[in-house]
């Protein structure tokens, strides 16, 4: 049973195309995230949704649009793909971190989606 | 800009050796510290989430300590096995939003 699953795992597409990566979690979490592994191999957050509401939106081109139809899904749509969009994209989920200092909920990641733009 | 630094970048040890890695972070921006074990093409596997200064956590042969005042965490692996070969990531959470700031990782290779 995969807790956080994302599809497709591999995607090769041409520049200018529009593509989507889907993510689903079966952990009952209320918060989901998209991270991108950059050219220096760092994982960096792109978006976060809590109960279908956007709570984090880092400096990401507006060609990237997340959509959360329900708490268990957070899909990433990318319009007009560019060569520089080639990367590994990771979906993740957790319970909301909470307000008190003792909270620190585990964030669970999917296996990543390898996007190659040619 | 918050930076999380890990050292060493890579490490080769013999089976049976014990080893440790360092994660450094700005102590003024601390909410929680996460450790992950990551094998290529797999999901990063959560090892520990640490929130309190002086925290020590253990999972089998792997343990971690946390010093929030000086801004560092150590990950220890006792009696390394080839299956421990992976990249170990630490990530700082500076708020309750769940945003993680990752270090670049320490890649461990354990030779049989």
PDB file of N, CA and C in Angstrom, chain A residues 6 9-10 37 88 90 109-114, chain B residues 37-45 87:
ATOM      1  N   UNK A   6       2.188   9.078  -6.811  1.00  0.00           N
ATOM      2  CA  UNK A   6       2.142  10.094  -7.838  1.00  0.00           C
ATOM      3  C   UNK A   6       2.332   9.447  -9.198  1.00  0.00           C
ATOM      4  N   UNK A   9       5.364   8.326 -13.183  1.00  0.00           N
ATOM      5  CA  UNK A   9       6.684   8.341 -12.569  1.00  0.00           C
ATOM      6  C   UNK A   9       7.707   8.950 -13.532  1.00  0.00           C
ATOM      7  N   UNK A  10       7.525   8.686 -14.801  1.00  0.00           N
ATOM      8  CA  UNK A  10       8.423   9.252 -15.814  1.00  0.00           C
ATOM      9  C   UNK A  10       7.581   9.910 -16.896  1.00  0.00           C
ATOM     10  N   UNK A  37      12.995  18.988  -6.992  1.00  0.00           N
ATOM     11  CA  UNK A  37      14.425  18.799  -6.799  1.00  0.00           C
ATOM     12  C   UNK A  37      15.130  19.656  -7.831  1.00  0.00           C
ATOM     13  N   UNK A  88      12.836  16.580 -11.028  1.00  0.00           N
ATOM     14  CA  UNK A  88      12.034  15.574 -10.338  1.00  0.00           C
ATOM     15  C   UNK A  88      11.092  16.315  -9.398  1.00  0.00           C
ATOM     16  N   UNK A  90       8.258  16.075  -6.387  1.00  0.00           N
ATOM     17  CA  UNK A  90       7.821  15.202  -5.304  1.00  0.00           C
ATOM     18  C   UNK A  90       6.559  15.742  -4.662  1.00  0.00           C
ATOM     19  N   UNK A 109       6.619  11.473   1.793  1.00  0.00           N
ATOM     20  CA  UNK A 109       6.855  11.804   0.401  1.00  0.00           C
ATOM     21  C   UNK A 109       6.487  10.665  -0.537  1.00  0.00           C
ATOM     22  N   UNK A 110       6.111  11.039  -1.759  1.00  0.00           N
ATOM     23  CA  UNK A 110       5.973  10.071  -2.832  1.00  0.00           C
ATOM     24  C   UNK A 110       7.334   9.753  -3.429  1.00  0.00           C
ATOM     25  N   UNK A 111       7.320   8.914  -4.475  1.00  0.00           N
ATOM     26  CA  UNK A 111       8.581   8.463  -5.072  1.00  0.00           C
ATOM     27  C   UNK A 111       9.148   9.447  -6.086  1.00  0.00           C
ATOM     28  N   UNK A 112       8.419  10.474  -6.407  1.00  0.00           N
ATOM     29  CA  UNK A 112       8.917  11.439  -7.370  1.00  0.00           C
ATOM     30  C   UNK A 112       8.426  11.165  -8.785  1.00  0.00           C
ATOM     31  N   UNK A 113       8.290  12.243  -9.546  1.00  0.00           N
ATOM     32  CA  UNK A 113       7.950  12.139 -10.968  1.00  0.00           C
ATOM     33  C   UNK A 113       9.062  12.818 -11.753  1.00  0.00           C
ATOM     34  N   UNK A 114       9.699  12.026 -12.645  1.00  0.00           N
ATOM     35  CA  UNK A 114      10.825  12.544 -13.433  1.00  0.00           C
ATOM     36  C   UNK A 114      10.281  13.182 -14.693  1.00  0.00           C
TER      37      UNK A 114
ATOM     38  N   UNK B  37      15.890   9.279   5.084  1.00  0.00           N
ATOM     39  CA  UNK B  37      16.789   8.361   4.388  1.00  0.00           C
ATOM     40  C   UNK B  37      16.229   8.208   2.981  1.00  0.00           C
ATOM     41  N   UNK B  38      17.100   8.396   1.967  1.00  0.00           N
ATOM     42  CA  UNK B  38      16.594   8.457   0.604  1.00  0.00           C
ATOM     43  C   UNK B  38      17.450   7.621  -0.321  1.00  0.00           C
ATOM     44  N   UNK B  39      16.795   6.627  -0.926  1.00  0.00           N
ATOM     45  CA  UNK B  39      17.427   5.848  -1.979  1.00  0.00           C
ATOM     46  C   UNK B  39      16.871   6.328  -3.312  1.00  0.00           C
ATOM     47  N   UNK B  40      17.732   6.399  -4.296  1.00  0.00           N
ATOM     48  CA  UNK B  40      17.345   6.898  -5.618  1.00  0.00           C
ATOM     49  C   UNK B  40      16.136   6.137  -6.137  1.00  0.00           C
ATOM     50  N   UNK B  41      15.209   6.877  -6.725  1.00  0.00           N
ATOM     51  CA  UNK B  41      13.986   6.337  -7.328  1.00  0.00           C
ATOM     52  C   UNK B  41      12.992   5.810  -6.298  1.00  0.00           C
ATOM     53  N   UNK B  42      13.261   6.078  -5.021  1.00  0.00           N
ATOM     54  CA  UNK B  42      12.290   5.712  -3.986  1.00  0.00           C
ATOM     55  C   UNK B  42      11.863   6.958  -3.227  1.00  0.00           C
ATOM     56  N   UNK B  43      10.839   6.802  -2.405  1.00  0.00           N
ATOM     57  CA  UNK B  43      10.396   7.918  -1.574  1.00  0.00           C
ATOM     58  C   UNK B  43      11.416   8.187  -0.482  1.00  0.00           C
ATOM     59  N   UNK B  44      11.697   9.463  -0.192  1.00  0.00           N
ATOM     60  CA  UNK B  44      12.460   9.748   1.027  1.00  0.00           C
ATOM     61  C   UNK B  44      11.708   9.165   2.224  1.00  0.00           C
ATOM     62  N   UNK B  45      12.412   8.390   3.030  1.00  0.00           N
ATOM     63  CA  UNK B  45      11.798   7.704   4.168  1.00  0.00           C
ATOM     64  C   UNK B  45      12.047   8.506   5.436  1.00  0.00           C
ATOM     65  N   UNK B  87      21.251   8.232   0.688  1.00  0.00           N
ATOM     66  CA  UNK B  87      21.491   9.639   1.008  1.00  0.00           C
ATOM     67  C   UNK B  87      20.635  10.010   2.210  1.00  0.00           C
TER      68      UNK B  87
END
